[in-house]
CSV table of C-alpha atoms and ligand atoms in Angstrom, one decimal:
chain,number,residue,atom,x,y,z
A,91,MET,CA,-68.6,-25.7,19.9
A,92,THR,CA,-68.1,-25.3,16.1
A,93,LYS,CA,-70.3,-23.0,14.3
A,94,SER,CA,-71.5,-22.2,10.8
A,95,LEU,CA,-74.2,-19.5,10.1
A,96,PHE,CA,-77.4,-21.5,10.9
A,97,THR,CA,-75.8,-24.7,12.3
A,98,LYS,CA,-73.9,-25.4,15.6
A,99,ILE,CA,-72.2,-28.5,16.6
A,100,PHE,CA,-71.7,-29.2,20.2
A,101,LYS,CA,-69.4,-31.9,21.9
A,102,LYS,CA,-70.6,-34.5,24.3
A,103,GLY,CA,-71.1,-32.7,27.7
A,104,GLU,CA,-71.0,-29.3,26.2
A,105,THR,CA,-73.5,-26.8,27.4
A,106,VAL,CA,-75.9,-25.3,24.7
A,107,PHE,CA,-77.1,-22.6,27.0
A,108,GLU,CA,-77.4,-22.0,30.8
A,109,GLN,CA,-80.5,-21.5,32.9
A,110,GLY,CA,-81.2,-17.7,33.7
A,111,SER,CA,-79.3,-16.6,30.3
A,112,PRO,CA,-81.1,-14.3,27.9
A,113,GLY,CA,-82.6,-16.3,25.0
A,114,ASN,CA,-82.2,-15.1,21.5
A,115,CYS,CA,-82.7,-18.2,19.4
A,116,ALA,CA,-84.2,-21.7,19.5
A,117,PHE,CA,-82.8,-25.0,18.2
A,118,LEU,CA,-83.9,-27.8,16.2
A,119,ILE,CA,-81.8,-31.0,16.7
A,120,ASP,CA,-80.4,-32.4,13.5
A,121,LYS,CA,-78.3,-35.2,15.0
A,122,GLY,CA,-77.6,-36.3,18.6
A,123,LEU,CA,-79.1,-35.9,22.2
A,124,VAL,CA,-79.7,-32.9,24.4
A,125,GLU,CA,-80.7,-33.1,27.9
A,126,ILE,CA,-82.8,-30.3,29.5
A,127,GLN,CA,-81.9,-29.7,33.3
A,128,VAL,CA,-83.6,-27.6,35.9
A,129,GLU,CA,-81.2,-26.0,38.4
A,130,GLU,CA,-82.4,-25.3,42.0
A,131,ASP,CA,-80.4,-24.7,45.0
A,132,GLY,CA,-77.2,-25.5,42.9
A,133,ILE,CA,-78.6,-29.1,42.0
A,134,ALA,CA,-79.3,-29.7,38.3
A,135,THR,CA,-82.2,-32.3,37.6
A,136,PRO,CA,-82.6,-33.7,34.3
A,137,VAL,CA,-86.2,-33.2,33.1
A,138,GLU,CA,-86.3,-34.3,29.7
A,139,VAL,CA,-83.9,-35.8,26.8
A,140,LEU,CA,-84.5,-34.6,23.4
A,141,SER,CA,-83.4,-36.1,19.9
A,142,ALA,CA,-83.4,-35.4,16.3
A,143,GLY,CA,-86.4,-33.5,15.1
A,144,ASP,CA,-87.1,-31.8,18.5
A,145,ILE,CA,-87.1,-28.1,19.1
A,146,PHE,CA,-85.9,-26.5,22.4
A,147,GLY,CA,-85.2,-23.0,23.6
A,148,GLU,CA,-88.3,-21.7,22.1
A,149,MET,CA,-90.0,-20.4,25.1
A,150,SER,CA,-87.7,-17.5,25.8
A,151,ILE,CA,-87.8,-16.2,22.1
A,152,ILE,CA,-91.7,-16.5,22.2
A,153,ASP,CA,-92.1,-14.3,25.3
A,154,GLY,CA,-88.8,-12.6,25.8
A,155,SER,CA,-88.0,-14.2,29.4
A,156,ASP,CA,-84.6,-15.7,30.3
A,157,ARG,CA,-84.1,-19.4,29.8
A,158,SER,CA,-85.8,-21.3,32.5
A,159,ALA,CA,-83.8,-24.4,32.1
A,160,LYS,CA,-80.1,-25.5,31.1
A,161,ALA,CA,-79.6,-27.5,27.9
A,162,VAL,CA,-76.6,-29.9,27.6
A,163,ALA,CA,-75.4,-32.1,24.7
A,164,LEU,CA,-75.4,-35.7,25.9
A,165,GLU,CA,-73.4,-36.8,22.8
A,166,SER,CA,-71.9,-35.0,19.7
A,167,THR,CA,-75.0,-33.1,18.6
A,168,GLN,CA,-75.6,-30.9,15.6
A,169,LEU,CA,-78.2,-28.2,16.1
A,170,MET,CA,-79.9,-25.9,13.6
A,171,VAL,CA,-80.4,-22.3,14.8
A,172,VAL,CA,-84.1,-21.0,14.7
A,173,SER,CA,-83.9,-17.3,14.7
A,174,ARG,CA,-86.1,-15.1,17.0
A,175,GLU,CA,-87.8,-13.8,13.9
A,176,GLN,CA,-88.8,-17.2,12.5
A,177,LEU,CA,-90.9,-17.8,15.5
A,178,SER,CA,-91.7,-14.4,17.3
A,179,GLU,CA,-93.1,-12.7,14.2
A,180,ARG,CA,-95.5,-15.5,13.8
A,181,VAL,CA,-96.7,-15.2,17.3
A,182,GLU,CA,-96.8,-11.5,17.1
A,183,GLU,CA,-98.9,-11.6,14.1
A,184,SER,CA,-101.3,-14.1,15.5
A,185,ASP,CA,-104.8,-13.4,16.9
A,186,PRO,CA,-104.8,-11.5,20.3
A,187,ILE,CA,-106.4,-14.4,22.0
A,188,VAL,CA,-104.0,-17.0,20.6
A,189,LYS,CA,-101.3,-14.8,21.8
A,190,PHE,CA,-102.7,-14.7,25.2
A,191,LEU,CA,-103.3,-18.4,25.5
A,192,ILE,CA,-99.6,-18.9,24.4
A,193,ALA,CA,-98.4,-16.4,27.1
A,194,VAL,CA,-100.7,-18.5,29.8
A,195,LEU,CA,-99.4,-21.8,28.6
A,196,LEU,CA,-95.7,-20.6,28.7
A,197,LYS,CA,-96.2,-19.5,32.3
A,198,ARG,CA,-97.9,-22.8,33.3
A,199,ILE,CA,-95.1,-24.9,31.7
A,200,ARG,CA,-92.5,-23.1,33.4
A,201,SER,CA,-93.9,-23.5,36.9
A,202,ASN,CA,-94.4,-27.1,36.2
A,203,LEU,CA,-90.7,-27.6,35.2
A,204,TYR,CA,-89.9,-27.0,38.7
A,205,LYS,CA,-93.0,-28.8,40.5
A,206,ASN,CA,-93.2,-31.9,38.6
A,207,LYS,CA,-89.6,-32.8,37.8
A,208,PRO,CA,-89.9,-36.4,36.3
A,209,LYS,CA,-87.8,-39.3,37.5
A,210,GLN,CA,-84.3,-39.1,36.3
A,211,ILE,CA,-83.5,-41.2,33.2
A,212,LYS,CA,-80.7,-43.6,33.9
A,213,ASP,CA,-77.4,-42.8,32.2
A,214,GLU,CA,-77.4,-46.3,30.4
A,215,ASP,CA,-80.8,-45.4,29.0
A,216,LYS,CA,-79.6,-42.2,27.3
A,217,THR,CA,-78.8,-43.4,24.0
A,218,SER,CA,-80.4,-42.3,20.7
A,219,THR,CA,-82.1,-45.4,20.0
A,220,ASN,CA,-83.8,-45.8,23.5
A,221,ILE,CA,-85.0,-42.1,23.4
A,222,ILE,CA,-86.3,-42.4,19.9
A,223,ASN,CA,-88.0,-45.5,20.8
A,224,LEU,CA,-89.6,-44.0,23.9
A,225,ARG,CA,-90.7,-41.0,21.9
A,226,ASN,CA,-92.4,-43.0,19.4
A,227,PHE,CA,-94.4,-44.9,21.8
A,228,ILE,CA,-95.4,-41.7,23.6
A,229,LYS,CA,-96.3,-39.6,20.5
A,230,SER,CA,-99.3,-40.1,18.6
A,231,LYS,CA,-99.4,-40.4,14.8
A,232,LYS,CA,-101.3,-37.3,14.4
A,233,GLU,CA,-98.9,-35.4,16.5
A,234,ASP,CA,-95.9,-36.7,14.6
A,235,ASP,CA,-97.5,-35.7,11.1
A,236,GLU,CA,-98.2,-32.1,12.6
A,237,ASN,CA,-94.7,-32.0,14.0
A,238,ALA,CA,-93.1,-33.1,10.6
A,239,VAL,CA,-95.2,-30.4,8.6
A,240,VAL,CA,-93.7,-27.7,10.9
A,241,ILE,CA,-90.3,-29.1,11.0
A,242,ASP,CA,-90.3,-29.4,7.2
A,243,LYS,CA,-91.4,-25.5,7.2
A,244,ILE,CA,-88.5,-24.6,9.4
A,245,LYS,CA,-86.0,-26.6,7.5
A,246,LEU,CA,-87.3,-25.0,4.1
A,247,GLU,CA,-86.8,-21.6,5.6
A,248,LYS,CA,-83.4,-22.3,6.8
A,249,ASP,CA,-82.5,-23.8,3.4
A,250,LEU,CA,-84.0,-20.7,1.8
A,251,LYS,CA,-81.8,-18.5,4.0
A,252,ASP,CA,-78.7,-20.3,2.9
A,253,ALA,CA,-80.0,-20.0,-0.8
A,254,LEU,CA,-79.9,-16.3,-0.5
A,255,GLU,CA,-76.4,-16.4,0.9
A,256,GLU,CA,-75.1,-18.9,-1.5
A,257,ASN,CA,-76.6,-17.2,-4.7
A,258,GLN,CA,-78.9,-20.1,-5.5
A,259,LEU,CA,-81.7,-17.7,-6.3
A,260,LYS,CA,-82.3,-17.0,-10.0
A,261,LEU,CA,-84.3,-14.8,-12.0
A,262,TYR,CA,-86.1,-16.0,-15.1
A,263,TYR,CA,-87.7,-13.6,-17.6
A,264,GLN,CA,-91.0,-14.0,-19.5
A,265,PRO,CA,-91.4,-11.8,-22.5
A,266,ILE,CA,-94.5,-9.6,-22.9
A,267,VAL,CA,-95.6,-8.5,-26.5
A,268,GLU,CA,-97.7,-5.7,-27.8
A,269,PHE,CA,-100.8,-7.1,-29.4
A,270,GLN,CA,-101.3,-4.6,-32.2
A,271,THR,CA,-97.8,-4.6,-33.5
A,272,GLY,CA,-96.5,-8.2,-32.3
A,273,LEU,CA,-93.4,-6.4,-31.1
A,274,LEU,CA,-91.4,-7.0,-27.8
A,275,ALA,CA,-92.6,-4.7,-25.2
A,276,GLY,CA,-91.2,-6.0,-21.9
A,277,PHE,CA,-90.4,-8.9,-19.6
A,278,GLU,CA,-91.6,-10.0,-16.1
A,279,ALA,CA,-88.9,-11.2,-13.9
A,280,LEU,CA,-90.0,-14.3,-12.0
A,281,ILE,CA,-87.9,-15.9,-9.3
A,282,ARG,CA,-86.7,-19.5,-9.2
A,283,TRP,CA,-84.5,-21.3,-6.6
A,284,ASP,CA,-81.9,-23.4,-8.0
A,285,SER,CA,-81.5,-25.8,-4.9
A,286,PRO,CA,-78.6,-28.4,-4.7
A,287,ASP,CA,-80.9,-30.8,-2.7
A,288,ARG,CA,-84.4,-29.9,-4.0
A,289,GLY,CA,-83.8,-29.2,-7.7
A,290,MET,CA,-85.4,-26.1,-9.5
A,291,VAL,CA,-88.0,-24.9,-7.0
A,292,ARG,CA,-91.0,-22.8,-8.2
A,293,PRO,CA,-91.9,-19.7,-6.4
A,294,ASP,CA,-95.4,-21.2,-5.1
A,295,ILE,CA,-93.5,-23.5,-3.0
A,296,PHE,CA,-91.2,-21.0,-1.2
A,297,MET,CA,-92.4,-17.4,-1.7
A,298,GLY,CA,-95.2,-18.1,0.9
A,299,ILE,CA,-92.8,-19.1,3.4
A,300,ALA,CA,-90.6,-16.1,2.6
A,301,GLU,CA,-93.5,-13.9,3.2
A,302,GLU,CA,-94.7,-15.5,6.4
A,303,THR,CA,-91.3,-14.3,7.8
A,304,SER,CA,-89.1,-11.4,6.9
A,305,LEU,CA,-87.2,-13.2,4.5
A,306,ILE,CA,-89.2,-11.6,1.7
A,307,VAL,CA,-87.4,-8.3,2.4
A,308,PRO,CA,-83.8,-9.4,1.5
A,309,ILE,CA,-85.2,-11.6,-1.2
A,310,GLY,CA,-87.1,-8.8,-2.7
A,311,GLN,CA,-84.2,-6.4,-2.5
A,312,TRP,CA,-82.1,-9.0,-4.3
A,313,VAL,CA,-84.7,-9.5,-7.0
A,314,ALA,CA,-85.0,-5.6,-7.4
A,315,LYS,CA,-81.2,-5.2,-8.1
A,316,GLN,CA,-80.8,-8.3,-10.1
A,317,ALA,CA,-83.9,-7.5,-12.5
A,318,ILE,CA,-82.8,-4.1,-13.2
A,319,LYS,CA,-79.2,-5.1,-13.9
A,320,ASP,CA,-80.3,-7.9,-16.1
A,321,PHE,CA,-82.9,-5.5,-17.9
A,322,ARG,CA,-79.9,-3.1,-18.6
A,323,TYR,CA,-78.0,-6.0,-20.3
A,324,LEU,CA,-81.0,-7.2,-22.2
A,325,LYS,CA,-81.7,-3.7,-23.5
A,326,GLU,CA,-78.1,-3.4,-24.5
A,327,VAL,CA,-78.0,-6.7,-26.4
A,328,PHE,CA,-81.4,-6.1,-28.2
A,329,ALA,CA,-80.1,-2.6,-29.2
A,330,LYS,CA,-76.8,-3.8,-30.5
A,331,ASN,CA,-78.5,-6.5,-32.6
A,332,SER,CA,-81.4,-4.1,-33.9
A,333,VAL,CA,-84.1,-6.3,-32.6
A,334,LYS,CA,-87.5,-4.7,-33.6
A,335,ARG,CA,-89.0,-3.7,-30.3
A,336,ARG,CA,-91.3,-1.2,-28.4
A,337,PRO,CA,-89.6,1.0,-25.6
A,338,LEU,CA,-89.1,-2.0,-23.2
A,339,PHE,CA,-90.1,-2.2,-19.7
A,340,ILE,CA,-89.3,-4.7,-16.8
A,341,SER,CA,-91.9,-5.9,-14.4
A,342,ILE,CA,-90.8,-6.7,-10.8
A,343,ASN,CA,-93.3,-8.5,-8.4
A,344,ILE,CA,-93.6,-6.7,-5.1
A,345,ALA,CA,-95.1,-8.9,-2.2
A,346,GLY,CA,-97.3,-7.3,0.5
A,347,LYS,CA,-94.6,-7.2,3.3
A,348,GLN,CA,-92.3,-5.3,1.1
A,349,LEU,CA,-94.6,-2.3,1.1
A,350,LYS,CA,-93.2,-1.7,4.6
A,351,ASP,CA,-89.5,-2.0,3.5
A,352,PRO,CA,-88.1,1.5,3.9
A,353,ASN,CA,-85.0,0.4,1.8
A,354,LEU,CA,-87.1,-0.6,-1.2
A,355,PHE,CA,-87.5,2.7,-2.9
A,356,PRO,CA,-83.9,3.8,-2.2
A,357,ILE,CA,-82.6,0.5,-3.5
A,358,LEU,CA,-84.7,0.7,-6.8
A,359,SER,CA,-83.8,4.3,-7.3
A,360,LYS,CA,-80.0,3.8,-6.8
A,361,VAL,CA,-79.6,0.8,-8.9
A,362,ALA,CA,-81.7,2.3,-11.7
A,363,LYS,CA,-79.6,5.3,-11.8
A,364,LYS,CA,-76.3,3.4,-11.6
A,365,GLU,CA,-77.6,1.2,-14.6
A,366,GLY,CA,-79.0,4.1,-16.6
A,367,ILE,CA,-82.7,2.9,-16.4
A,368,SER,CA,-85.4,5.4,-16.1
A,369,PRO,CA,-87.8,4.6,-13.1
A,370,LYS,CA,-90.8,4.8,-15.8
A,371,GLU,CA,-89.3,1.6,-17.6
A,372,ILE,CA,-89.8,-0.1,-14.3
A,373,LYS,CA,-93.2,-1.7,-13.5
A,374,LEU,CA,-93.8,-2.8,-10.1
A,375,GLU,CA,-96.5,-5.4,-9.8
A,376,ILE,CA,-98.7,-5.7,-6.8
A,377,THR,CA,-101.7,-7.9,-6.2
A,378,GLU,CA,-105.2,-6.9,-5.6
A,379,ARG,CA,-104.7,-8.6,-2.1
A,380,ILE,CA,-102.4,-6.0,-1.0
A,381,LEU,CA,-105.1,-3.4,-1.3
A,382,VAL,CA,-106.9,-4.9,1.8
A,383,GLU,CA,-104.8,-2.7,4.0
A,384,ARG,CA,-106.4,0.3,2.2
A,385,GLU,CA,-104.6,3.3,3.7
A,386,SER,CA,-101.1,2.0,3.6
A,387,ALA,CA,-101.6,0.7,0.1
A,388,LEU,CA,-102.8,4.0,-1.3
A,389,GLU,CA,-99.9,5.8,0.4
A,390,TRP,CA,-97.5,3.4,-1.1
A,391,ILE,CA,-98.9,3.7,-4.5
A,392,LYS,CA,-98.6,7.5,-4.2
A,393,ARG,CA,-95.1,7.3,-3.2
A,394,CYS,CA,-94.3,5.0,-5.9
A,395,ARG,CA,-95.8,7.2,-8.5
A,396,LYS,CA,-93.9,10.3,-7.1
A,397,LYS,CA,-90.6,8.4,-7.6
A,398,GLY,CA,-91.8,7.8,-11.1
A,399,PHE,CA,-92.2,4.0,-11.1
A,400,SER,CA,-95.2,2.4,-13.0
A,401,ILE,CA,-97.5,0.2,-11.1
A,402,ALA,CA,-99.4,-2.9,-12.5
A,403,LEU,CA,-102.2,-4.5,-10.7
A,404,ASP,CA,-101.5,-8.2,-10.8
A,405,ASP,CA,-103.9,-11.2,-10.8
A,406,PHE,CA,-106.7,-8.7,-11.5
A,407,GLY,CA,-110.1,-10.1,-10.9
A,408,THR,CA,-109.2,-12.5,-8.2
A,409,GLY,CA,-109.1,-10.2,-5.3
A,410,TYR,CA,-111.2,-7.8,-3.5
A,411,SER,CA,-111.1,-4.6,-5.4
A,412,SER,CA,-114.6,-3.3,-6.7
A,413,LEU,CA,-114.5,-1.6,-10.1
A,414,SER,CA,-115.2,1.7,-8.4
A,415,TYR,CA,-112.2,1.4,-6.3
A,416,LEU,CA,-110.1,0.7,-9.3
A,417,ALA,CA,-110.9,4.4,-10.4
A,418,GLN,CA,-109.4,5.7,-7.3
A,419,LEU,CA,-106.2,3.9,-7.6
A,420,GLU,CA,-103.2,5.6,-9.5
A,421,VAL,CA,-102.2,2.5,-11.3
A,422,ASN,CA,-100.9,2.3,-14.8
A,423,CYS,CA,-101.6,-1.1,-15.9
A,424,ILE,CA,-103.9,-4.0,-14.9
A,425,LYS,CA,-103.0,-7.7,-15.5
A,426,ILE,CA,-106.0,-9.7,-16.2
A,427,ASP,CA,-105.6,-13.0,-14.3
A,428,LYS,CA,-105.1,-16.4,-16.2
A,429,SER,CA,-108.3,-17.9,-14.8
A,430,PHE,CA,-110.4,-15.3,-16.9
A,431,ILE,CA,-108.3,-16.1,-20.0
A,432,ASP,CA,-108.9,-19.8,-19.5
A,433,LYS,CA,-112.7,-19.4,-19.4
A,434,MET,CA,-113.5,-16.8,-21.8
A,435,LEU,CA,-113.8,-18.9,-24.9
A,436,THR,CA,-116.3,-21.2,-23.3
A,437,ASP,CA,-118.2,-19.0,-20.8
A,438,LYS,CA,-120.0,-15.9,-22.2
A,439,LYS,CA,-120.2,-14.2,-18.9
A,440,THR,CA,-116.5,-14.4,-18.4
A,441,LEU,CA,-116.0,-13.0,-21.9
A,442,SER,CA,-118.3,-10.0,-20.9
A,443,ILE,CA,-116.1,-9.4,-17.8
A,444,VAL,CA,-113.0,-9.3,-19.9
A,445,GLU,CA,-114.5,-7.0,-22.5
A,446,ALA,CA,-115.8,-4.7,-19.8
A,447,LEU,CA,-112.4,-4.6,-18.1
A,448,VAL,CA,-110.5,-3.7,-21.3
A,449,ASN,CA,-113.0,-0.8,-22.0
A,450,LEU,CA,-112.8,0.4,-18.4
A,451,SER,CA,-109.2,0.4,-18.3
A,452,LYS,CA,-109.0,2.5,-21.6
A,453,THR,CA,-111.3,4.9,-19.9
A,454,LEU,CA,-109.2,5.1,-17.0
A,455,GLU,CA,-106.1,5.4,-19.1
A,456,MET,CA,-104.7,2.2,-17.9
A,457,THR,CA,-103.1,-0.4,-20.2
A,458,VAL,CA,-104.1,-4.1,-19.9
A,459,ILE,CA,-101.9,-7.1,-20.0
A,460,ALA,CA,-103.6,-10.6,-20.5
A,461,GLU,CA,-101.7,-13.2,-18.7
A,462,GLY,CA,-101.5,-17.0,-19.3
A,463,ILE,CA,-102.1,-17.0,-23.0
A,464,GLU,CA,-101.8,-20.6,-24.2
A,465,THR,CA,-103.6,-20.9,-27.4
A,466,PRO,CA,-103.8,-18.9,-30.7
A,467,GLN,CA,-107.7,-18.7,-30.3
A,468,GLN,CA,-107.1,-16.8,-26.9
A,469,ARG,CA,-104.5,-14.5,-28.4
A,470,ASP,CA,-106.7,-13.8,-31.5
A,471,LEU,CA,-109.8,-12.8,-29.2
A,472,LEU,CA,-108.0,-10.7,-26.7
A,473,LYS,CA,-106.5,-9.0,-29.8
A,474,LYS,CA,-109.9,-8.2,-31.3
A,475,ILE,CA,-111.1,-7.0,-27.9
A,476,GLY,CA,-108.3,-4.4,-27.8
A,477,CYS,CA,-106.1,-5.7,-25.0
A,478,ASN,CA,-102.7,-4.0,-25.2
A,479,TYR,CA,-100.1,-6.7,-24.2
A,480,MET,CA,-99.9,-10.5,-24.3
A,481,GLN,CA,-97.9,-12.8,-21.9
A,482,GLY,CA,-98.2,-16.6,-21.9
A,483,TYR,CA,-96.6,-19.9,-22.7
A,484,LEU,CA,-97.9,-19.5,-26.3
A,485,LEU,CA,-95.3,-16.8,-26.7
A,486,SER,CA,-92.6,-18.2,-24.4
A,487,ARG,CA,-92.2,-19.5,-20.9
A,488,PRO,CA,-90.1,-17.7,-18.3
A,489,LEU,CA,-86.4,-18.3,-19.4
A,490,PRO,CA,-83.1,-17.5,-18.1
A,491,ARG,CA,-81.7,-14.1,-19.2
A,492,ASP,CA,-79.4,-15.7,-21.9
A,493,GLN,CA,-82.1,-17.9,-23.3
A,494,VAL,CA,-84.4,-15.0,-23.5
A,495,ILE,CA,-81.9,-13.3,-25.9
A,496,ASN,CA,-81.9,-16.4,-28.0
A,497,VAL,CA,-85.7,-16.2,-28.6
A,498,PHE,CA,-85.4,-12.7,-30.0
A,499,VAL,CA,-81.7,-12.5,-31.5
A,500,LYS,CA,-82.3,-15.8,-33.5
A,501,ASP,CA,-80.1,-16.1,-36.3
A,502,GLN,CA,-78.5,-12.6,-36.1
A,503,ASP,CA,-75.2,-12.2,-35.1
A,504,LYS,CA,-75.3,-12.1,-31.3
A,505,LYS,CA,-73.1,-9.3,-30.2
A,506,ALA,CA,-72.7,-9.3,-26.4
A,507,ALA,CA,-73.1,-6.1,-24.6
B,727,C2E,P1,-97.5,-14.1,-11.2
B,727,C2E,O1,-96.9,-12.8,-10.6
B,727,C2E,O2,-99.0,-14.1,-11.5
B,727,C2E,O3,-96.7,-14.6,-12.4
B,727,C2E,C1,-97.1,-15.3,-13.4
B,727,C2E,C2,-97.1,-16.8,-13.1
B,727,C2E,O4,-97.7,-17.5,-14.2
B,727,C2E,C3,-95.9,-17.2,-13.4
B,727,C2E,O5,-95.6,-18.5,-12.5
B,727,C2E,C4,-95.7,-17.8,-14.9
B,727,C2E,O6,-94.6,-18.8,-15.1
B,727,C2E,C5,-97.0,-18.3,-15.1
B,727,C2E,N1,-97.3,-18.2,-16.5
B,727,C2E,C6,-97.3,-17.4,-17.3
B,727,C2E,N2,-97.7,-17.6,-18.4
B,727,C2E,C7,-98.3,-18.8,-18.4
B,727,C2E,C8,-99.2,-19.8,-19.2
B,727,C2E,O7,-99.3,-19.5,-20.4
B,727,C2E,N3,-99.6,-20.8,-18.6
B,727,C2E,C9,-99.4,-21.2,-17.1
B,727,C2E,N4,-99.9,-22.3,-16.8
B,727,C2E,N5,-98.7,-20.5,-16.5
B,727,C2E,C10,-98.2,-19.1,-17.1
B,727,C2E,P2,-94.3,-18.6,-11.7
B,727,C2E,O8,-93.1,-18.2,-12.3
B,727,C2E,O9,-94.4,-20.0,-11.2
B,727,C2E,O10,-94.6,-17.7,-10.4
B,727,C2E,C11,-95.6,-17.9,-9.5
B,727,C2E,C12,-96.0,-16.6,-8.7
B,727,C2E,O11,-94.9,-16.4,-7.7
B,727,C2E,C13,-95.9,-15.3,-9.4
B,727,C2E,O12,-97.4,-15.1,-10.0
B,727,C2E,C14,-95.7,-14.4,-8.4
B,727,C2E,O13,-97.0,-14.2,-7.5
B,727,C2E,C15,-94.7,-15.2,-7.3
B,727,C2E,N6,-93.3,-14.7,-7.7
B,727,C2E,C16,-92.6,-15.0,-8.8
B,727,C2E,N7,-91.5,-14.3,-8.7
B,727,C2E,C17,-91.5,-13.4,-7.7
B,727,C2E,C18,-90.7,-12.3,-7.2
B,727,C2E,O14,-89.5,-12.0,-7.6
B,727,C2E,N8,-91.2,-11.6,-6.0
B,727,C2E,C19,-92.4,-11.9,-5.5
B,727,C2E,N9,-92.8,-11.1,-4.6
B,727,C2E,N10,-93.3,-12.8,-5.9
B,727,C2E,C20,-92.7,-13.6,-7.1
B,728,CA,CA1,-96.6,-10.9,-11.6
B,729,CA,CA1,-100.3,-12.7,-12.2
């Protein structure tokens, strides 16, 4: 067997796992054939032959029992390793009734493995083409489509793990400007995945999957470290080039699952200290949706403020929090969602909401950032209403660090920090 981090290659006749062994991962077949055998009284009976796109070994990692069958490579076979977290975490988080049903089904499948051993497949029929033809005949189109979605997701997850290991993740920075003075005030760090196979992937495509698993935790830690390091660099370049600016801040997006990461604050504090950045220059952006788990979110916000970080409530207006709840939150800033900015020029009610939010924030001593400003009309109206900061394509799209410098250090002599 040869081995890379997430791919394993087995030679013809090699055992992938033994019956009765503990199961700590499942496998997705990339290439080749795998025979599942059930051993009883020392006799191994083949029960199934699996080919590319099939998953096996998943039962043990779902319910923690030992392998109920043996798996053998029938030809040179490449397998993708599916980790325990990738599957079991999803099962753990599912509805208790679904969990119960899964447990019942697994039990039933296991006992059937022994009772209804199918007829042995003849050796001469064990070729990739025959097996694939047989499967295509048996499987319905719907089943195939559903399987394809799941397999694409598992592949995306595996590629994303590689991306983190292989430095394919990048941070872009979108400038934020103060309305009243027109001066640069900060940046939001926005993740991109520069994938060799998929091109530049936007976060909407992969951050959801990262959050469904625990991958968001190492990715979030990487974002935090990289954003603070880049921020230090940007500050230095702007200072050396005497760019007119307000005291700058860096905004970092924090996903719900990161609230449970015990290493997040220690990492943020350590990197900030090392780079000479004060915690108050760091804005952590959480969305309103996070607040559904009220108690833990409130506690997290308290800890965050105690450590000196600022907090922005992202996508404000799209989630659950009522205005009275906003008063209880110790957040420093709210970000009005793009959907309000889009509608406010044509819809009077939306405009009234935006005005009310800006006024309320002032009373609560919070600043307001308007997101997704695309037209001069939107900018002018928000300035008139008294919004503090603007962010949007009208000013600049999110850009790689060195291109952001080009926007603000235009014709001046660019002294590298
Ligand atoms: P978000 O935090 O609401 O970020 C703002 C999004 O709006 C960004 O999309 C930005 O490129 C886009 N945007 C800004 N101005 C305009 C505009 O004028 N017009 C339009 N049409 N769009 C504009 P992006 O970069 O694709 O990020 C999407 C979402 O992915 C983010 O929404 C955030 O929820 C998530 N995300 C991005 N980076 C990170 C990260 O490092 N960590 C976490 N947890 N989430 C991230
Ligand atoms: Ca954000
Ligand atoms: Ca937002």
